[in-house]
XYZ file of N, CA and C in Angstrom:
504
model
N 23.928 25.280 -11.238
C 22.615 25.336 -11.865
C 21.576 24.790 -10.892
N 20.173 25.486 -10.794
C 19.127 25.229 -9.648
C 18.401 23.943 -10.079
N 18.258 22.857 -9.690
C 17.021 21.850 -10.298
C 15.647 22.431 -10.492
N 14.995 22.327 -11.184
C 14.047 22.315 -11.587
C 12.512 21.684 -11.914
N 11.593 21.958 -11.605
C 10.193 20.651 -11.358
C 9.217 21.472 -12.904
N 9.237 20.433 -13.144
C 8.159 20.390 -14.469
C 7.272 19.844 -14.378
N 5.950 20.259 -15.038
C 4.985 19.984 -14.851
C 4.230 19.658 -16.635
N 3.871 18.381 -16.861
C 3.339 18.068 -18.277
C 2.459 17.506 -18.483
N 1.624 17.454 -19.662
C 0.341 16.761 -19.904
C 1.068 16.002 -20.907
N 0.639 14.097 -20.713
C 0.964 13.838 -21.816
C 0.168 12.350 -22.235
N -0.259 11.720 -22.961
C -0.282 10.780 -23.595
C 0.611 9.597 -23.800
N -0.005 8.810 -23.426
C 1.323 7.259 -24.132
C 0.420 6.515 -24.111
N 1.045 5.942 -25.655
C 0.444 4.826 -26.370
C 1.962 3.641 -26.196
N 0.761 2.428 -26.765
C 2.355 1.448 -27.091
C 2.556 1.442 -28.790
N 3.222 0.459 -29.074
C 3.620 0.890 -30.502
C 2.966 0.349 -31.635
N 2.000 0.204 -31.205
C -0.034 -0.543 -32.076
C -0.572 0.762 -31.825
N -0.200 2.170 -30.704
C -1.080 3.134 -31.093
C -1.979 3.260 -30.020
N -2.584 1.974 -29.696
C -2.831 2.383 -28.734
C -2.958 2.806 -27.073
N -3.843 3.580 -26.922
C -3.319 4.844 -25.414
C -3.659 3.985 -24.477
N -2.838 4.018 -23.494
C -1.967 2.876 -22.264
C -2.361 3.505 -21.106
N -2.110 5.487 -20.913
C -2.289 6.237 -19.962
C -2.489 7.095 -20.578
N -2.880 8.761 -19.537
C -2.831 9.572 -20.333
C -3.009 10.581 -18.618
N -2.425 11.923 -18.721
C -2.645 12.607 -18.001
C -4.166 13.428 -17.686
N -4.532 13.666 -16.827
C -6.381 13.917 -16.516
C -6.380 15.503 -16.649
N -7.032 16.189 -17.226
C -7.104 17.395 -18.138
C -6.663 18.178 -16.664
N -6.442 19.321 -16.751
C -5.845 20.620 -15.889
C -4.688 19.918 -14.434
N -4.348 18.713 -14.818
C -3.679 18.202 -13.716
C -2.512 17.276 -14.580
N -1.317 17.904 -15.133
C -0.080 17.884 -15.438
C 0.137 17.089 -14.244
N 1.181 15.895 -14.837
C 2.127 15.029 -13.825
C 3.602 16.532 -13.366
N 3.928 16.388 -12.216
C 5.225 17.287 -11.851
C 5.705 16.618 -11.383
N 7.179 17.056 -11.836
C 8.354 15.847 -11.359
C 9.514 17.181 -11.063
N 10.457 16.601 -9.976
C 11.305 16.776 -9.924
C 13.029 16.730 -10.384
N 13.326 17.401 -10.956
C 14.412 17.406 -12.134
C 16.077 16.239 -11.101
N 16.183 15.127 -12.181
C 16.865 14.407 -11.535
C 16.487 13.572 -10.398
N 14.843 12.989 -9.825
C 14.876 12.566 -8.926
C 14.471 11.270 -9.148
N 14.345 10.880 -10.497
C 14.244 9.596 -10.813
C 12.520 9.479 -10.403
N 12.119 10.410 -10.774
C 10.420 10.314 -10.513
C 9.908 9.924 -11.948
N 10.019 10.270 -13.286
C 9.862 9.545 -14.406
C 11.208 8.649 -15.235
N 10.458 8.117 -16.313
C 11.359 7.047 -16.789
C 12.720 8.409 -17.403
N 13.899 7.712 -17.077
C 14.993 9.128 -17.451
C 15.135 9.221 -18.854
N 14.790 7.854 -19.460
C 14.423 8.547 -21.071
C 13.889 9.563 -21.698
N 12.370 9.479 -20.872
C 11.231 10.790 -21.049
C 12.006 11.913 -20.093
N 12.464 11.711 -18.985
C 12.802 12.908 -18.640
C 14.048 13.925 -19.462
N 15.231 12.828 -19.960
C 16.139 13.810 -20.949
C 15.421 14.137 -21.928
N 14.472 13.435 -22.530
C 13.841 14.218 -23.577
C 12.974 15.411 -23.822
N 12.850 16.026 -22.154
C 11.526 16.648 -22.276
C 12.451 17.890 -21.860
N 13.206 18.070 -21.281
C 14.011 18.697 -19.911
C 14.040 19.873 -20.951
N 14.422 20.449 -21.934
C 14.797 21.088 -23.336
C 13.191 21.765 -23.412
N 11.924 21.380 -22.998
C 10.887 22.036 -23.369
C 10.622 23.388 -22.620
N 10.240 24.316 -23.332
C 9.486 25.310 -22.939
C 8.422 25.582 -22.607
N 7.424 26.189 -21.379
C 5.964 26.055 -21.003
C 5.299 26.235 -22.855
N 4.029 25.562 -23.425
C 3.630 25.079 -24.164
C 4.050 25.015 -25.086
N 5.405 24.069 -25.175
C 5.731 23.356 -26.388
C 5.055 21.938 -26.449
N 5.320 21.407 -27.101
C 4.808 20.015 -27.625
C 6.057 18.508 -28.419
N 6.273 17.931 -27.824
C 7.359 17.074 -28.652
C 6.598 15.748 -28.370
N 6.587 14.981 -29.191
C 6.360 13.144 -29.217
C 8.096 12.360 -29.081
N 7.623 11.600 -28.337
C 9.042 10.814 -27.375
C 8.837 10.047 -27.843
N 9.595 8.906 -28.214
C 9.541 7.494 -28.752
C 10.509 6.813 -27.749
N 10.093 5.963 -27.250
C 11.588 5.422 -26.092
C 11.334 3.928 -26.415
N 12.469 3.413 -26.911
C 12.766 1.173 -26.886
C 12.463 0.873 -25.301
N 11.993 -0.195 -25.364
C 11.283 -0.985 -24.096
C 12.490 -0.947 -23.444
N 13.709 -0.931 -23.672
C 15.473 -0.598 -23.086
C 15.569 0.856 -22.519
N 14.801 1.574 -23.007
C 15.032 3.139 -22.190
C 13.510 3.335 -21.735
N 12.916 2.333 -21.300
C 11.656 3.249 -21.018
C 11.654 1.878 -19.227
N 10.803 0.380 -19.344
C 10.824 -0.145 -18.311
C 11.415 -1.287 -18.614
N 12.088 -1.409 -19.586
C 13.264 -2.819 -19.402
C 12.728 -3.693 -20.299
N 13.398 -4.681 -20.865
C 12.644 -5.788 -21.368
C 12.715 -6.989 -20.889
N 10.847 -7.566 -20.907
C 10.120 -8.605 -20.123
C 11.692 -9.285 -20.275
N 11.305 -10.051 -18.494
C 12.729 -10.933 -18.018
C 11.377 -12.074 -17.473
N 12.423 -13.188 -18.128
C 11.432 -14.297 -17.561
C 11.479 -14.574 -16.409
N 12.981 -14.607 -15.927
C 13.355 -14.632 -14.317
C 12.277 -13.886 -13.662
N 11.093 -13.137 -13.384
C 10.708 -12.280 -12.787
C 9.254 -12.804 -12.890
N 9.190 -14.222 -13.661
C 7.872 -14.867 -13.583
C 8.249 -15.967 -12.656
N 7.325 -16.216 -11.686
C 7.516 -17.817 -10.638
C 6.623 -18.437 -10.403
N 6.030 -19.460 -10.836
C 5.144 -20.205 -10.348
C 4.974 -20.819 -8.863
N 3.752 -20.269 -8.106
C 3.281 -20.535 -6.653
C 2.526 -21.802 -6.889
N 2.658 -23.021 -6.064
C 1.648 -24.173 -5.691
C 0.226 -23.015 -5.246
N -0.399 -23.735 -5.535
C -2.074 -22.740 -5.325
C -2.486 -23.211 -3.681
N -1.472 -23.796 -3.027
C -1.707 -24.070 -1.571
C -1.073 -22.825 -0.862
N -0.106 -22.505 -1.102
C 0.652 -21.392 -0.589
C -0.228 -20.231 -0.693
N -1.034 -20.105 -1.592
C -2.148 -19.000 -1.705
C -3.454 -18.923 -0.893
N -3.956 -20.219 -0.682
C -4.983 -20.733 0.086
C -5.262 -19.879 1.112
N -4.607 -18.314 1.459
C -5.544 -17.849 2.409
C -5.855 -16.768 1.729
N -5.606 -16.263 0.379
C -5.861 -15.246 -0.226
C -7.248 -15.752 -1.297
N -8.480 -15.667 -0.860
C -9.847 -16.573 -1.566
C -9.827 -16.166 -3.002
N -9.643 -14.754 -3.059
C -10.415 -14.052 -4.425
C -9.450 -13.998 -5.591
N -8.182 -15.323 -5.634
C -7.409 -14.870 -6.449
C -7.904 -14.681 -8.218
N -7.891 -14.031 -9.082
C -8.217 -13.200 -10.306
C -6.840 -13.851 -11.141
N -7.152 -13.840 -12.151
C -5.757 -13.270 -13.376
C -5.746 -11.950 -13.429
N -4.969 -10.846 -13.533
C -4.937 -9.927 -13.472
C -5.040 -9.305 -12.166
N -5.198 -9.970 -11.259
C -5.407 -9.102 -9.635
C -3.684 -9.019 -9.515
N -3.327 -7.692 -8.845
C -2.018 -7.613 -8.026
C -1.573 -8.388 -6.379
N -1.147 -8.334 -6.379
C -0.286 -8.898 -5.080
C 0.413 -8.333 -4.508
N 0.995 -8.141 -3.516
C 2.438 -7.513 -2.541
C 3.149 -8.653 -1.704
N 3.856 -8.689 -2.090
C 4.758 -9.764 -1.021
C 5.747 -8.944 -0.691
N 5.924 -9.802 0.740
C 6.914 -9.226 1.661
C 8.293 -9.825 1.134
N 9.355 -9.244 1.221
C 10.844 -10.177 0.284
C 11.461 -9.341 1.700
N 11.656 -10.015 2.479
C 12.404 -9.990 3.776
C 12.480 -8.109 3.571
N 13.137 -7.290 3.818
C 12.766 -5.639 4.029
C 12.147 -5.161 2.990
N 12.059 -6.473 1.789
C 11.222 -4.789 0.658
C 9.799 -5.470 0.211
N 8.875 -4.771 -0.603
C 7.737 -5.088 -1.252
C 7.859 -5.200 -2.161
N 7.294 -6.051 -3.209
C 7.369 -6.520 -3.889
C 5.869 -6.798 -5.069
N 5.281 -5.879 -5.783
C 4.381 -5.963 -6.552
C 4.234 -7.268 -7.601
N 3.261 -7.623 -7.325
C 3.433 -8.999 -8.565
C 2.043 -9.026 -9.155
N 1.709 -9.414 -10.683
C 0.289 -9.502 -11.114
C 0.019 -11.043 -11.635
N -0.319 -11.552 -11.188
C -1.344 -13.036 -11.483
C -1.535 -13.158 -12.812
N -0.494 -13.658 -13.503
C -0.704 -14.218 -15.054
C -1.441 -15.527 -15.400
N -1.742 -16.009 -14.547
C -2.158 -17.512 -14.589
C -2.100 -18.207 -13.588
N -3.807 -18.731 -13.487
C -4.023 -19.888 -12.354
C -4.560 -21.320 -13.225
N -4.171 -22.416 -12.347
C -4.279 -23.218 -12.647
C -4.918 -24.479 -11.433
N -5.318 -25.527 -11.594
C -5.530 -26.076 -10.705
C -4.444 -26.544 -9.450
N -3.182 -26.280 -9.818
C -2.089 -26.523 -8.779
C -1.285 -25.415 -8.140
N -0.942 -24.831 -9.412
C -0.348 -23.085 -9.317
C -1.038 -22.266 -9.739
N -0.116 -20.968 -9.272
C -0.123 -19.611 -9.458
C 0.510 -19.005 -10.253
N 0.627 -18.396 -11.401
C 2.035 -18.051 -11.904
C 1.865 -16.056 -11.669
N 2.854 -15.647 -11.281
C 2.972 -14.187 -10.809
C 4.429 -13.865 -11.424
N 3.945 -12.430 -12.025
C 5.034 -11.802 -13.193
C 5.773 -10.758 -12.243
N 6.623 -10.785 -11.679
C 6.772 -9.048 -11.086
C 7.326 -8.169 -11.894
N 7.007 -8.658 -13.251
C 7.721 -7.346 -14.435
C 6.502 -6.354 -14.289
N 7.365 -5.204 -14.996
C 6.030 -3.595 -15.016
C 5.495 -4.026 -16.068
N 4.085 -4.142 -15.888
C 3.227 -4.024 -16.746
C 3.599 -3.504 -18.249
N 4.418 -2.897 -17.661
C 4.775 -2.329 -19.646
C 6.193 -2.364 -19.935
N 6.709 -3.839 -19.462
C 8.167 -4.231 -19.871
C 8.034 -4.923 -20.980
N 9.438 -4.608 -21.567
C 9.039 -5.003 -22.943
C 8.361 -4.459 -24.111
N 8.062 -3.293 -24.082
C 7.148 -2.882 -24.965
C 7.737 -1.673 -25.358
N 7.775 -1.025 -26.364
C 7.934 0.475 -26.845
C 7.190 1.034 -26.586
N 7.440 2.537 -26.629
C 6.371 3.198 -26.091
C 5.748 4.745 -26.771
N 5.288 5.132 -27.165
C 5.143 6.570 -27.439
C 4.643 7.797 -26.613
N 5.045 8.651 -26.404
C 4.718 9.920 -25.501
C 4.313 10.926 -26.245
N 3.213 11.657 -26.339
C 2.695 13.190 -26.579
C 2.686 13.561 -25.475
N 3.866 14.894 -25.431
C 4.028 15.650 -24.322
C 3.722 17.126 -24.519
N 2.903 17.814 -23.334
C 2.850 18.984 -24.047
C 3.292 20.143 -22.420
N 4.415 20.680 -22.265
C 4.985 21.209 -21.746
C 3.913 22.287 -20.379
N 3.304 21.928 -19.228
C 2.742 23.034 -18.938
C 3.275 24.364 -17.640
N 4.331 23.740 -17.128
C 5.311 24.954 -16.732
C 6.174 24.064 -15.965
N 7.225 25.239 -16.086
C 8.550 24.799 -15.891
C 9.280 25.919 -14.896
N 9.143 26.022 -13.629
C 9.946 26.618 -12.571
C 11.028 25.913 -11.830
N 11.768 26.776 -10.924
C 12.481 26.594 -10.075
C 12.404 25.902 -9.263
N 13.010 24.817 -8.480
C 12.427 23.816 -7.340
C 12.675 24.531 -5.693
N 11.733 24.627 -5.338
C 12.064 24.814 -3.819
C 13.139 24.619 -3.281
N 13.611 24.744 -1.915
C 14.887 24.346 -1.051
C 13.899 22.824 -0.839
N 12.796 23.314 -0.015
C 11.618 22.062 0.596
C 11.726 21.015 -0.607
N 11.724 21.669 -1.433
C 11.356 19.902 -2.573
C 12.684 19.527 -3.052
N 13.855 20.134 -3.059
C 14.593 19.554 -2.971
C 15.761 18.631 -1.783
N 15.103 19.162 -1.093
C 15.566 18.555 0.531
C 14.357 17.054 0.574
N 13.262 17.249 0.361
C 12.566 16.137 0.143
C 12.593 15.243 -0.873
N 13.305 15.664 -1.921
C 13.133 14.643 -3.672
C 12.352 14.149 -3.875
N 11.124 15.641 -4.339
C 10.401 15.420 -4.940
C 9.351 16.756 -5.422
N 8.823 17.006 -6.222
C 8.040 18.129 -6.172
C 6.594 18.374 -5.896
N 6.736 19.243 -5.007
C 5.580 19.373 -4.484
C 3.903 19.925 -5.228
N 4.039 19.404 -6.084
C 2.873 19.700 -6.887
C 3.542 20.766 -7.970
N 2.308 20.899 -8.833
C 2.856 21.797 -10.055
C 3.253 23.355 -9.955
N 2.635 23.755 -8.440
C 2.636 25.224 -7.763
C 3.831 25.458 -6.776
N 4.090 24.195 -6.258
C 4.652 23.812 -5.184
C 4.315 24.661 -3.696
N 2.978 24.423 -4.096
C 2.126 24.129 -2.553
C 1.280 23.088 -2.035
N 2.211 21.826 -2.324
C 1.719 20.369 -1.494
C 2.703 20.484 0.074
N 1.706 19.760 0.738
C 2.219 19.983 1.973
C 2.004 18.453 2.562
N 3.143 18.128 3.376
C 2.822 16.758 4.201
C 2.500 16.883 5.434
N 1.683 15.676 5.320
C 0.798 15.385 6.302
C 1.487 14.376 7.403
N 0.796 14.477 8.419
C 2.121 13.927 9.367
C 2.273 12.200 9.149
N 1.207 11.737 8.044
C 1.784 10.273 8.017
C 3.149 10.551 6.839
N 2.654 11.450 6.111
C 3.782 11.292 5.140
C 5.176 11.435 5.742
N 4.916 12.421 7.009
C 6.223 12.633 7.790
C 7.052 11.598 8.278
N 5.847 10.692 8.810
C 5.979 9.483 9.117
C 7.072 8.399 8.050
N 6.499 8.498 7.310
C 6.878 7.418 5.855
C 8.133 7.794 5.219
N 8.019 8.771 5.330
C 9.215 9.256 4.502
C 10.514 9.368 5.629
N 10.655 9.521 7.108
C 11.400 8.935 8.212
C 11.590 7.714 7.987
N 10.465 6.505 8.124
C 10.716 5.202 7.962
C 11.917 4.864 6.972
């Protein structure tokens, strides 16, 4: 069987209703079938759609981004920060963790510390999806040799940093 790249418009709320994200009108998210490009909850659930069907996904904070782990909150002395001026609650971060990066968001400053969450923003939480199917083809050799799909037409093309990056 050939993989396949789908392309969908959809909505998500959390489970108060209200909308969290939402896809930007004539520009469907496309993913590549199996490449771990959306959460695989939403992706088994959608995989079954036909170009304009419509289904609402419900996924537990367990099938969608995990649930909040406290381990993944650490409090920084606010000296260790001292060369970063503009720190915010809510500003992101990147730290280096010896070969990988590491996203973290600023839950709380204080006069001594820092406290930084590296959970996803939407761990822990349920979620709801309005999905509405907007085509569903065949995946390239190219996008599947790359894992990933190349847009909803599959005429994205890389550019030589991407060539770059994706070597690295």
């Amino acid at each position: 069987m050939s993989r396949r790249v789908f392309a969908f418009h959809y909505v998500l709320k959390g489970a108060d209703g209200v909308v969290l994200d939402a896809s930007e009108e004539n520009q469907p998210l496309a993913f590549l079938e199996g490449a771990a490009q959306i959460i695989p909850g939403l992706e088994a659930a959608i995989l079954d759609l036909d170009e304009g069907k419509k289904k609402i996904v419900f996924l537990k904070a367990s099938e969608a981004y995990g649930p909040f782990e406290e381990k993944m909150v650490m409090n920084v002395p606010r000296a260790e920060l001292s060369h970063l001026p503009d720190l915010k609650v809510g500003s992101f971060l990147s730290l280096a963790l010896g070969d990988q990066t590491k996203v973290v968001k600023i839950s709380q400053i204080d006069e001594e510390k820092v406290t930084l969450d590296g959970n996803h923003p939407l761990a822990g939480q349920d979620l709801h999806f309005e999905v509405e199917m907007a085509s569903v083809r065949n995946a390239s050799q190219d996008e599947i040799a790359h894992g990933h799909a190349h847009g909803i037409h599959g005429h994205h093309h890389h550019s030589e940093s991407d060539k770059d990056s994706a070597i690295a």
